[in-house]
CSV table of C-alpha atoms and ligand atoms in Angstrom, one decimal:
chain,number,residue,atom,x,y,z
V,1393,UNK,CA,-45.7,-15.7,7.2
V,1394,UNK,CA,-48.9,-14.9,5.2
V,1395,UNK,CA,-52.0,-17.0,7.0
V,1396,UNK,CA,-52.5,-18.9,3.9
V,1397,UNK,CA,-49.5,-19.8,2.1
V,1398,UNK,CA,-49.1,-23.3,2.4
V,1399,UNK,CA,-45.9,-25.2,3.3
V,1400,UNK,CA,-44.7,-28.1,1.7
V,1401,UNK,CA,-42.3,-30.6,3.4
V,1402,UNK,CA,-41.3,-34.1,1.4
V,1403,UNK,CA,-40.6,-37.0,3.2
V,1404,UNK,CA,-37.8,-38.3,0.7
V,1405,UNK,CA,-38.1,-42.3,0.4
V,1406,UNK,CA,-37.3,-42.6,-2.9
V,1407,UNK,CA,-40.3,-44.2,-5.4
V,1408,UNK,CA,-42.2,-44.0,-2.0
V,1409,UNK,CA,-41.8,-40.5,-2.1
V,1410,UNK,CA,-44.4,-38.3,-0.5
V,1411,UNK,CA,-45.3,-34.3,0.3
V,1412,UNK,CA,-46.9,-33.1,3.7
V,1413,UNK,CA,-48.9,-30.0,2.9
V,1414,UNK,CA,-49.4,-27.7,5.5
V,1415,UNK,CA,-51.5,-24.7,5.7
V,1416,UNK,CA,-55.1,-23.4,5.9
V,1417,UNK,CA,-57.9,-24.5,4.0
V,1418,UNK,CA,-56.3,-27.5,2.5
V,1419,UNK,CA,-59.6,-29.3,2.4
V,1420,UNK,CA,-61.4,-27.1,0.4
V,1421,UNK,CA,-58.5,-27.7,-1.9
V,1422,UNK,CA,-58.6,-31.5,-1.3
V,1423,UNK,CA,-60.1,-31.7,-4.6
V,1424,UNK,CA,-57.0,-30.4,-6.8
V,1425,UNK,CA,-53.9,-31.8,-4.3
V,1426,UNK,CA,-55.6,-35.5,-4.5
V,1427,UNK,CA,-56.9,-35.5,-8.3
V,1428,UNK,CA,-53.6,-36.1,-9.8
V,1429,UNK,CA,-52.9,-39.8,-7.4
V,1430,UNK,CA,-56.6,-41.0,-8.8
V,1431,UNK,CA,-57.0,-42.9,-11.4
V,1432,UNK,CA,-61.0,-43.0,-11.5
V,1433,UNK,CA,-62.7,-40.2,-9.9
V,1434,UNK,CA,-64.4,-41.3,-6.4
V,1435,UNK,CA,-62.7,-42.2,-2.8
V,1436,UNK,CA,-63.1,-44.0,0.4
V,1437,UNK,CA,-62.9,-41.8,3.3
V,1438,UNK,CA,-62.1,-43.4,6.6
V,1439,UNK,CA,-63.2,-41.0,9.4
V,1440,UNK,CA,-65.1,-41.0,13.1
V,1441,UNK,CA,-68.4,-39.7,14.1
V,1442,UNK,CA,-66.8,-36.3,15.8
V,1443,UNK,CA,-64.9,-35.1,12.7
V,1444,UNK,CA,-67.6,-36.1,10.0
V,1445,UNK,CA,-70.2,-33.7,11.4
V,1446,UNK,CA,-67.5,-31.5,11.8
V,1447,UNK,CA,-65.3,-31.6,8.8
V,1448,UNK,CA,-66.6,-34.4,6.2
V,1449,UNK,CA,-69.3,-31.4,4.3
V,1450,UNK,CA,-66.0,-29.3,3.9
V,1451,UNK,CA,-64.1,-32.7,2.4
V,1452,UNK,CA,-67.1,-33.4,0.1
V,1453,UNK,CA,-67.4,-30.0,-1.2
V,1454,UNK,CA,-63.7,-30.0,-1.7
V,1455,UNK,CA,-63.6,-33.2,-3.9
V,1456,UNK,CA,-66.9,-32.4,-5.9
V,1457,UNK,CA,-65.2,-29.0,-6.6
V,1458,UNK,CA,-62.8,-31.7,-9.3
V,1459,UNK,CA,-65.6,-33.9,-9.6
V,1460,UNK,CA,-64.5,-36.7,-7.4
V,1461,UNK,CA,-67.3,-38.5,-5.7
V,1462,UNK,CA,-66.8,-40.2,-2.0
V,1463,UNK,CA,-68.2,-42.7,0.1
V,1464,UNK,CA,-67.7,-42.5,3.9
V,1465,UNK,CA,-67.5,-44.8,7.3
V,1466,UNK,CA,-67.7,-43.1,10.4
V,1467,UNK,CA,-66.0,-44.8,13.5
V,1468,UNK,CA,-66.7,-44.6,17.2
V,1469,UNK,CA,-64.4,-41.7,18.3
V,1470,UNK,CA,-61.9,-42.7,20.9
V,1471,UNK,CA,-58.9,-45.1,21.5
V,1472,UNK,CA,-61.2,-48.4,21.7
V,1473,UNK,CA,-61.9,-48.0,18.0
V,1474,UNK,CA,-58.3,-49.0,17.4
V,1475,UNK,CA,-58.4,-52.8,17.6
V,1476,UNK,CA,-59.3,-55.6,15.7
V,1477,UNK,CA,-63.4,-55.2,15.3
V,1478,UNK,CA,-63.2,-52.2,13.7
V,1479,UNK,CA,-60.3,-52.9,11.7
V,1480,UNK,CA,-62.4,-55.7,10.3
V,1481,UNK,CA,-65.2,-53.7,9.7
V,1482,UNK,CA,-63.4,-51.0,8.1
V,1483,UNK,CA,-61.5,-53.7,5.7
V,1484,UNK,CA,-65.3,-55.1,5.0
V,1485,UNK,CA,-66.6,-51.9,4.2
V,1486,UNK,CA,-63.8,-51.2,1.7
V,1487,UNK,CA,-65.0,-54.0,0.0
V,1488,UNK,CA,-68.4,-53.8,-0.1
V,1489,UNK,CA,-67.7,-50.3,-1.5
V,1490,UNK,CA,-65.5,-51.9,-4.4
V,1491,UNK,CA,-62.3,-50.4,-3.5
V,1492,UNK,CA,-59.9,-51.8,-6.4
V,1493,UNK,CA,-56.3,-52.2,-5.7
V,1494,UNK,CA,-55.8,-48.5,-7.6
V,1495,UNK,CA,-58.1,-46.6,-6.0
V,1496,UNK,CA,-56.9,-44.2,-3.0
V,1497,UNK,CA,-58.5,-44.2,0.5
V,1498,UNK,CA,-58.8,-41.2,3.0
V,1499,UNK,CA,-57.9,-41.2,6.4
V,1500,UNK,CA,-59.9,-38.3,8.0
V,1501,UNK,CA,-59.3,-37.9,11.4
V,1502,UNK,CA,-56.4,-37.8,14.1
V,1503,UNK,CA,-54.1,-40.3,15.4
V,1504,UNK,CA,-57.1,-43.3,15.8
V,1505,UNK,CA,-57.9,-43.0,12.1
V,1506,UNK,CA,-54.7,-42.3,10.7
V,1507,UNK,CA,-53.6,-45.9,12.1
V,1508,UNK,CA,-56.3,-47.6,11.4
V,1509,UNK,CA,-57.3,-46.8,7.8
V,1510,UNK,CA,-54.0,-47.0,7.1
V,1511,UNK,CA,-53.6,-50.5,8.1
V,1512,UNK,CA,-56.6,-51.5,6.6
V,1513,UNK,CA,-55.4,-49.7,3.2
V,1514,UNK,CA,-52.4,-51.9,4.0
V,1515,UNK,CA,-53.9,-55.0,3.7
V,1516,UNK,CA,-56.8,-54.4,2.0
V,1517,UNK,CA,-55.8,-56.5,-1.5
V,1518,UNK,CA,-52.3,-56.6,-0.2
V,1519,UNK,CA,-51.8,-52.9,-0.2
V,1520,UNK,CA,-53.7,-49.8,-2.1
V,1521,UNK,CA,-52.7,-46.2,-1.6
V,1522,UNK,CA,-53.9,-44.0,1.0
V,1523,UNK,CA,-54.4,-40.1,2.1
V,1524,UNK,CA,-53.5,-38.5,5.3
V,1525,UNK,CA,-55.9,-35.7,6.4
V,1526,UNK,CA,-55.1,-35.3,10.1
V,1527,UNK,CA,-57.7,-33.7,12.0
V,1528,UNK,CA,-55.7,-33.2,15.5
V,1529,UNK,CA,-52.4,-31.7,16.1
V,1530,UNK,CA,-50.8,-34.7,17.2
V,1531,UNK,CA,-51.8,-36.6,13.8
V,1532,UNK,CA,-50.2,-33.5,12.0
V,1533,UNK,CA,-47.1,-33.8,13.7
V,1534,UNK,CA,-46.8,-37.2,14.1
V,1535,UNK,CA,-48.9,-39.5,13.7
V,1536,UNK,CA,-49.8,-39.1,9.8
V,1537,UNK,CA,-46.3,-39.2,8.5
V,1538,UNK,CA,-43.8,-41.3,8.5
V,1539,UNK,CA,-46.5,-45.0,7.2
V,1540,UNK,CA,-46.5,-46.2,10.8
V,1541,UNK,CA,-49.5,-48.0,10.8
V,1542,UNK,CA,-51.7,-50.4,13.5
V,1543,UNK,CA,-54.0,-51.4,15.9
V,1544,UNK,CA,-53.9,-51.9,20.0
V,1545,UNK,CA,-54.3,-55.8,21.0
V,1546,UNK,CA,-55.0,-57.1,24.8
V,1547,UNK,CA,-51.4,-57.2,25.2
V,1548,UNK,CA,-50.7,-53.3,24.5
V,1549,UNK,CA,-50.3,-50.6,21.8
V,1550,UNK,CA,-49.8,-50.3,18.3
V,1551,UNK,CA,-48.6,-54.3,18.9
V,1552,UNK,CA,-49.9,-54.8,15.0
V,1553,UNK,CA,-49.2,-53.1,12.4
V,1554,UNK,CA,-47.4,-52.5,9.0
V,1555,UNK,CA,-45.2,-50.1,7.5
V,1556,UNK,CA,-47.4,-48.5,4.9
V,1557,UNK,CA,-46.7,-44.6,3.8
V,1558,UNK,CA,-49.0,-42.7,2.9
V,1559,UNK,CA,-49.1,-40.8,-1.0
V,1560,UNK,CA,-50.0,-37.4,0.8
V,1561,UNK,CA,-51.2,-35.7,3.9
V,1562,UNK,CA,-53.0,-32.3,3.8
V,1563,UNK,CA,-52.8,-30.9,7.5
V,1564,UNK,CA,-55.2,-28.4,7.3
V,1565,UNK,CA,-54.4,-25.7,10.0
V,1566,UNK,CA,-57.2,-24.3,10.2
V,1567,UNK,CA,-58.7,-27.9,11.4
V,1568,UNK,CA,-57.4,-27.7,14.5
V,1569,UNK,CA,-59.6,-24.3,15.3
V,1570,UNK,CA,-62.1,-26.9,16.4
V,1571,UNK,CA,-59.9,-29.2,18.2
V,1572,UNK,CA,-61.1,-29.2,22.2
V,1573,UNK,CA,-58.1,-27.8,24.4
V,1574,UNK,CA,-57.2,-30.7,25.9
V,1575,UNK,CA,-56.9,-32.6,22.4
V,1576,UNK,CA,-54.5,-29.6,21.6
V,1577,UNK,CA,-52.3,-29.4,24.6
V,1578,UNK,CA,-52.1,-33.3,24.5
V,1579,UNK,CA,-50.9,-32.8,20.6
V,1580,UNK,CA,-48.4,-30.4,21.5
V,1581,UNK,CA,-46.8,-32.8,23.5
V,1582,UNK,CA,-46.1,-34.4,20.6
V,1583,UNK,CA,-44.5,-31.0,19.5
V,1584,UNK,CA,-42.5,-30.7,22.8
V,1585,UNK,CA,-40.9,-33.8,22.1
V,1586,UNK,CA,-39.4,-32.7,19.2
V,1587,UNK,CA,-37.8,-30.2,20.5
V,1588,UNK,CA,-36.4,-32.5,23.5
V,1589,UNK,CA,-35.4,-35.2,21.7
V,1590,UNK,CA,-33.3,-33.1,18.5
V,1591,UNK,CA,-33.4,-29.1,18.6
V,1592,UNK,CA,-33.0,-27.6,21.6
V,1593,UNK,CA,-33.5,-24.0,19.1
V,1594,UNK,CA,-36.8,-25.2,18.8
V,1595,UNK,CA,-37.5,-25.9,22.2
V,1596,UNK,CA,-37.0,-22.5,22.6
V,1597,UNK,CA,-38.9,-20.7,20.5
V,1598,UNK,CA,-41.6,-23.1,21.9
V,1599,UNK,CA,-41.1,-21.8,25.0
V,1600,UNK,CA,-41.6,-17.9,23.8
V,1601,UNK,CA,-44.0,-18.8,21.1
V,1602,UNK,CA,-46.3,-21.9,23.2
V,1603,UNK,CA,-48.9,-19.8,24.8
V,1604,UNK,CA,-49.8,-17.7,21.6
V,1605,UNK,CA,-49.8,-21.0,19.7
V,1606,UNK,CA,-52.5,-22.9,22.2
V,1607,UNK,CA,-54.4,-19.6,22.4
V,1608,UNK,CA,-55.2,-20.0,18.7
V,1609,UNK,CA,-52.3,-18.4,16.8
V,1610,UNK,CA,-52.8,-20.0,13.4
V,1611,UNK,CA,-49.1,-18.5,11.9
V,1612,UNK,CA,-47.6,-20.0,15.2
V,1613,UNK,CA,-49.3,-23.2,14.7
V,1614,UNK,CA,-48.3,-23.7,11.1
V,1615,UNK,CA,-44.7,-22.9,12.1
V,1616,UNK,CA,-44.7,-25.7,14.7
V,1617,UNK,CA,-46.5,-27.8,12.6
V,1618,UNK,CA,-44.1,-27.4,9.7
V,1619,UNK,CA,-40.8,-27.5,12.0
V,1620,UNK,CA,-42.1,-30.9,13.6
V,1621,UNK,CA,-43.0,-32.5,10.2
V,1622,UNK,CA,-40.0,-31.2,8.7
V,1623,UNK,CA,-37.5,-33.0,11.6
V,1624,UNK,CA,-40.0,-36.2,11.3
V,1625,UNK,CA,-39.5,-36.3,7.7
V,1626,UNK,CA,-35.7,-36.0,7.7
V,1627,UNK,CA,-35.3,-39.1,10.3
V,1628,UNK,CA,-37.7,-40.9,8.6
V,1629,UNK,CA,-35.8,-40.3,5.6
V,1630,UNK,CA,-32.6,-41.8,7.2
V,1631,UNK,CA,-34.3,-44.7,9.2
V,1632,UNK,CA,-38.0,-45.6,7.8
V,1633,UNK,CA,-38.4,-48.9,9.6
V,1634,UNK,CA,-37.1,-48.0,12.9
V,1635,UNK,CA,-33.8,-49.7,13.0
V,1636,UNK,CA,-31.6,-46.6,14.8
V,1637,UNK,CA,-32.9,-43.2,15.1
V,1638,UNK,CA,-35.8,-43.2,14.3
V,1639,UNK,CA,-36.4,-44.8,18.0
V,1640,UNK,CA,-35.5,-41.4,19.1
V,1641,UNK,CA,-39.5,-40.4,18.1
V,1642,UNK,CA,-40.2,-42.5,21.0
V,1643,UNK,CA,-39.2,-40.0,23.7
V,1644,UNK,CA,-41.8,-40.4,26.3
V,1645,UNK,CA,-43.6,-43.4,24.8
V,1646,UNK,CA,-41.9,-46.0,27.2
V,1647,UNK,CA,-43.5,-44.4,29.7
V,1648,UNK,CA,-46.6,-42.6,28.1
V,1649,UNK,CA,-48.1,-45.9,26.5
V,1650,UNK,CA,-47.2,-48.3,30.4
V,1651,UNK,CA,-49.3,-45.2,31.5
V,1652,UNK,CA,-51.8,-45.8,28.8
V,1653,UNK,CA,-52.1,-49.0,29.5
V,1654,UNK,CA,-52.6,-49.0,33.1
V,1655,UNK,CA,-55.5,-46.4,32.7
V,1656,UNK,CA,-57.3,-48.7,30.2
V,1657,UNK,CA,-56.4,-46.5,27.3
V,1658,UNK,CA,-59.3,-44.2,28.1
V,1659,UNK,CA,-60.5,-40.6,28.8
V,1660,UNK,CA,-58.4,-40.7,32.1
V,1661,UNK,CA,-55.2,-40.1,29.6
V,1662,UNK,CA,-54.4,-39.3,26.4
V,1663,UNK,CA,-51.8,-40.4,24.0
V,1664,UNK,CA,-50.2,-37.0,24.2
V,1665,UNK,CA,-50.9,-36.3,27.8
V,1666,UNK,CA,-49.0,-40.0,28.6
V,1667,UNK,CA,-46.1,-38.5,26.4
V,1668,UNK,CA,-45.8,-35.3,28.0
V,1669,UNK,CA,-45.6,-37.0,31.1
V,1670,UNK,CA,-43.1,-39.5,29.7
V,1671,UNK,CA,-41.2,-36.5,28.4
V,1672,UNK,CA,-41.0,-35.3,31.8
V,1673,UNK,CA,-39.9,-38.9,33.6
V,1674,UNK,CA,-37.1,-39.6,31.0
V,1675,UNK,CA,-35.7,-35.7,31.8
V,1676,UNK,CA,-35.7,-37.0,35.4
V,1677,UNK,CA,-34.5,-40.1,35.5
V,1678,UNK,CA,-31.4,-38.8,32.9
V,1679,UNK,CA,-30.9,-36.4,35.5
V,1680,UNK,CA,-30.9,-38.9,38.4
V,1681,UNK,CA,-28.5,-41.1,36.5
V,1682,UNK,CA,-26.0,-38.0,36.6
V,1683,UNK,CA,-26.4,-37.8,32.2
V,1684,UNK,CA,-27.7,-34.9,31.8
V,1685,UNK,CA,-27.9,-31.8,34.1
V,1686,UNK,CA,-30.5,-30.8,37.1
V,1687,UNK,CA,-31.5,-27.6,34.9
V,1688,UNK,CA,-32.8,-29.8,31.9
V,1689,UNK,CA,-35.2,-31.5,33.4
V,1690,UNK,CA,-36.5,-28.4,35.7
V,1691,UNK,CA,-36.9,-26.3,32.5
V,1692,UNK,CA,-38.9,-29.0,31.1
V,1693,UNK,CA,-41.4,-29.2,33.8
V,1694,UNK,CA,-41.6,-25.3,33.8
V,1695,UNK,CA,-42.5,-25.3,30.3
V,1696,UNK,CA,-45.3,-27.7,30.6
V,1697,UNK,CA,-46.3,-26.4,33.7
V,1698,UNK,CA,-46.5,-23.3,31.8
V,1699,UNK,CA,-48.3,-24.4,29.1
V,1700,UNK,CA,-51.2,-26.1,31.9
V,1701,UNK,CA,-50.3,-29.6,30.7
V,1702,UNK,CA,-49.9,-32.5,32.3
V,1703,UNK,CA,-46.5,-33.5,33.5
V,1704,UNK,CA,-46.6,-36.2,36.6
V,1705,UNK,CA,-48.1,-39.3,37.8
V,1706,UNK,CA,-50.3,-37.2,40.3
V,1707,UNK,CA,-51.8,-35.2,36.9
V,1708,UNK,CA,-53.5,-38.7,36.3
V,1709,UNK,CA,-56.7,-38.8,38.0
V,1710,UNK,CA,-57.4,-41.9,40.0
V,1711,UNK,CA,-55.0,-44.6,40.8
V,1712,UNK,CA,-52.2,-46.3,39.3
V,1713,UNK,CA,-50.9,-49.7,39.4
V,1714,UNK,CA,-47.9,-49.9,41.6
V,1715,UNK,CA,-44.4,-49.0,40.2
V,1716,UNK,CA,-43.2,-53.0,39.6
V,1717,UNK,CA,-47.0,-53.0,37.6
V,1718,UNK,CA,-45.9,-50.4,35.4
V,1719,UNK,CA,-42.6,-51.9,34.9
V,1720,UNK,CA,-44.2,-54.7,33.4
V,1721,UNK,CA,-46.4,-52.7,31.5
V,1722,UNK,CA,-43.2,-51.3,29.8
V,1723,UNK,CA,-41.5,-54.2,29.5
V,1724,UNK,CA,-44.3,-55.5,26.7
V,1725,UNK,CA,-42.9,-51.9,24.4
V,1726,UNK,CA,-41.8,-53.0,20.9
V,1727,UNK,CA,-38.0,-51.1,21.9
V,1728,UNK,CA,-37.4,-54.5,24.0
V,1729,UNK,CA,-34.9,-56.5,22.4
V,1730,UNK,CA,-33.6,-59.3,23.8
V,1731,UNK,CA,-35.7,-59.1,26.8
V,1732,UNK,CA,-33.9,-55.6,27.4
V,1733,UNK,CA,-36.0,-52.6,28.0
V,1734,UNK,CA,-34.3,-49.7,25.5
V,1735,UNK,CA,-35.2,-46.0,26.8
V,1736,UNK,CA,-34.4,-43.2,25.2
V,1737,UNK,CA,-32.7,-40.9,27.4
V,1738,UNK,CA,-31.0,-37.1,26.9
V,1739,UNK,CA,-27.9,-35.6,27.4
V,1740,UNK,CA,-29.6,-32.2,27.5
V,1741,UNK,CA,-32.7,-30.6,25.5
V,1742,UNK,CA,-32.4,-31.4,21.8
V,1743,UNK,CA,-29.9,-34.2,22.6
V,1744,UNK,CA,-31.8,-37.5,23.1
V,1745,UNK,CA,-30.1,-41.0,23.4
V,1746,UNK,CA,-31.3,-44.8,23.2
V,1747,UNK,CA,-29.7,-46.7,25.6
V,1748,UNK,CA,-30.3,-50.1,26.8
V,1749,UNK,CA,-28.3,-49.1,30.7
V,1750,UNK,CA,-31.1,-48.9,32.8
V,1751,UNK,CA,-31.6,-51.1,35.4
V,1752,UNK,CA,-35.3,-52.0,37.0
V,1753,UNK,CA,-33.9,-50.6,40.7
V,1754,UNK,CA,-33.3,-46.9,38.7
V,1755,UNK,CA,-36.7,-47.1,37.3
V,1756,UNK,CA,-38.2,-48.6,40.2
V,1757,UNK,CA,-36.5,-45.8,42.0
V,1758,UNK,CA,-37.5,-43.3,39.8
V,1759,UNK,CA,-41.4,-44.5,39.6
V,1760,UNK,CA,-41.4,-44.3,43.6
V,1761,UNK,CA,-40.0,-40.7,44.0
V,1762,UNK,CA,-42.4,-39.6,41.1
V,1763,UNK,CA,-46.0,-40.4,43.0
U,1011,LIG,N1,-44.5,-41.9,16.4
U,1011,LIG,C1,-43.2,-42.4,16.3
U,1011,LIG,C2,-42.8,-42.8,14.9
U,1011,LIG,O1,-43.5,-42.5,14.0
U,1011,LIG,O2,-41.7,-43.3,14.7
């Protein structure tokens, strides 16, 4: 693949239609993809502190380049940011900037910002249109597509939140040259799980292909980036709102947000770290409940391992709440229905499950053996 061709995957949702562009240098191009959705030539860019200094000169030079002018708010990097005070101040600054209900707003910035400034654009004047620029590689390959949109509450993740798809998302490859390693490994668990949960071919060619990606292999990175988008878009093509398969995207999360939770949602985890670790618990307990065989699971944790990410309760540093805590902290995840925790399980790599068959002795079971 030639460094900078640039990919194109549509997420196909009829009138709701949109494309995922993915290469390098898309925001020095930002300009001429977003021109034709405006309908006056200025945006609102949502974005945190981090990623302005970093990327919001490169965005601005990109826009003025088609002579579209932009206003920015910059956020408190980090988790926290995702909750209600920010959210009203980022719907309060849209309208002090005069955001009309045609205008288009920006998200610039990784999972955090994606959410956020897409819920306010949600319910900013009952809806406007908004831009996905994901600055991580978790927000390329997940977060930014597919309109999920929300904040975190007391009582746990993404707990509020509206539907609300985006009208493009540039993922900018060459972004993620910045990205600190650990923001990159935790974003390739994200990556990981897609290979898990629907293509075990994939999972492969992440196993040859993972090393040379992390160490900075833009090709490899565009390739993973594209192959994850591309699986995202087709089941969120089949299954927007989440009523069947699309659950399958939550491999790991059952697990990965209870962990999140129980470390405060701070710098002790991250999002994709509590994934890859929930990737790893839901290979182990479908292998303790005789559904999927010993060797799954094993070549899971090698991977990882392999990869120097984090994979088990003792890669979180200080202590955890007890296993019957945690259980509770799952038991608040939006898969419960009817007071029935639903987990999605596998029958091997690349075939993932949702089942509602798991009682709280297996996961107590499981939670013990894995400390
Ligand atoms: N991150 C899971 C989903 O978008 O459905």
């Amino acid at each position: 693949m030639i460094d900078n061709a640039i990919d194109t995957v549509t997420v196909a949702l009829g009138p709701r239609s949109y494309d995922v562009r993915i290469g390098s240098g898309l925001i020095a191009r930002a300009g001429t993809e977003i021109a034709p959705l405006l309908r006056r030539p200025r945006v609102a860019v949502l974005t945190e502190e981090r990623v302005a200094a970093l990327h919001l000169p490169a965005l601005e030079v990109g826009l003025r380049a088609q002579g579209i002018s932009l206003q920015a708010l910059a956020l408190a990097p980090g988790e926290a940011t995702k909750g209600w005070p920010q959210l009203q101040r980022a719907v309060e600054w849209l309208l002090e900037a005069e955001v009309e209900r045609g205008d288009v707003v920006v998200a610039l910035g990784g999972g955090v910002i994606g959410d956020l400034a897409g819920f306010a654009a949600a319910i900013l004047r009952r809806g406007v249109r908004f831009v996905q620029i994901p600055t991580t590689l978790l927000a390329q390959v997940d977060s930014s597509v597919g309109g999920k949109t929300g904040i975190n509450t007391a009582q746990g993740k993404n707990l509020v939140g509206a539907f609300h798809q985006p009208s493009l998302v540039l993922a900018d490859i060459a972004l993620l040259d910045t990205l600190p390693a650990r923001d990159l490994l935790a974003g390739y668990g994200e990556v990981v799980k897609y290979g898990l949960l629907g293509d075990a071919e994939f999972f492969a060619w992440l196993e040859a292909h993972g090393p040379a990606l992390a160490a900075g292999d833009r090709a490899l990175r565009q390739e993973a980036v594209r192959r994850s988008v591309a699986m995202k878009a087709g089941i969120v093509a089949r299954d927007e709102t989440e009523t069947g398969e699309r659950a399958l995207l939550n491999l790991g999360h059952t697990f990965g947000h209870a962990l999140e939770a129980a470390t405060g949602y701070s710098d002790r985890l991250l999002h994709g770290e509590g994934v890859s670790i929930g990737c790893q618990l839901a290979f182990d307990l479908s292998a303790r409940l005789g559904l999927c065989p010993q060797e799954a699971p094993s070549r899971v944790a090698a991977h990882l391992q392999a990869m120097g990410m984090r994979r088990q309760l003792a890669d979180i540093p200080g202590d955890l709440p007890d296993s019957a805590a945690l259980i509770a902290l799952m038991a608040q995840d939006k898969k419960v229905v009817e007071g029935r925790m639903r987990f999605i399980l596998a029958h091997d790599i690349g075939q993932a499950f949702v089942t509602a068959e798991v009682s709280p002795a297996e996961l107590r079971a499981l939670l013990d053996a894995a400390r």
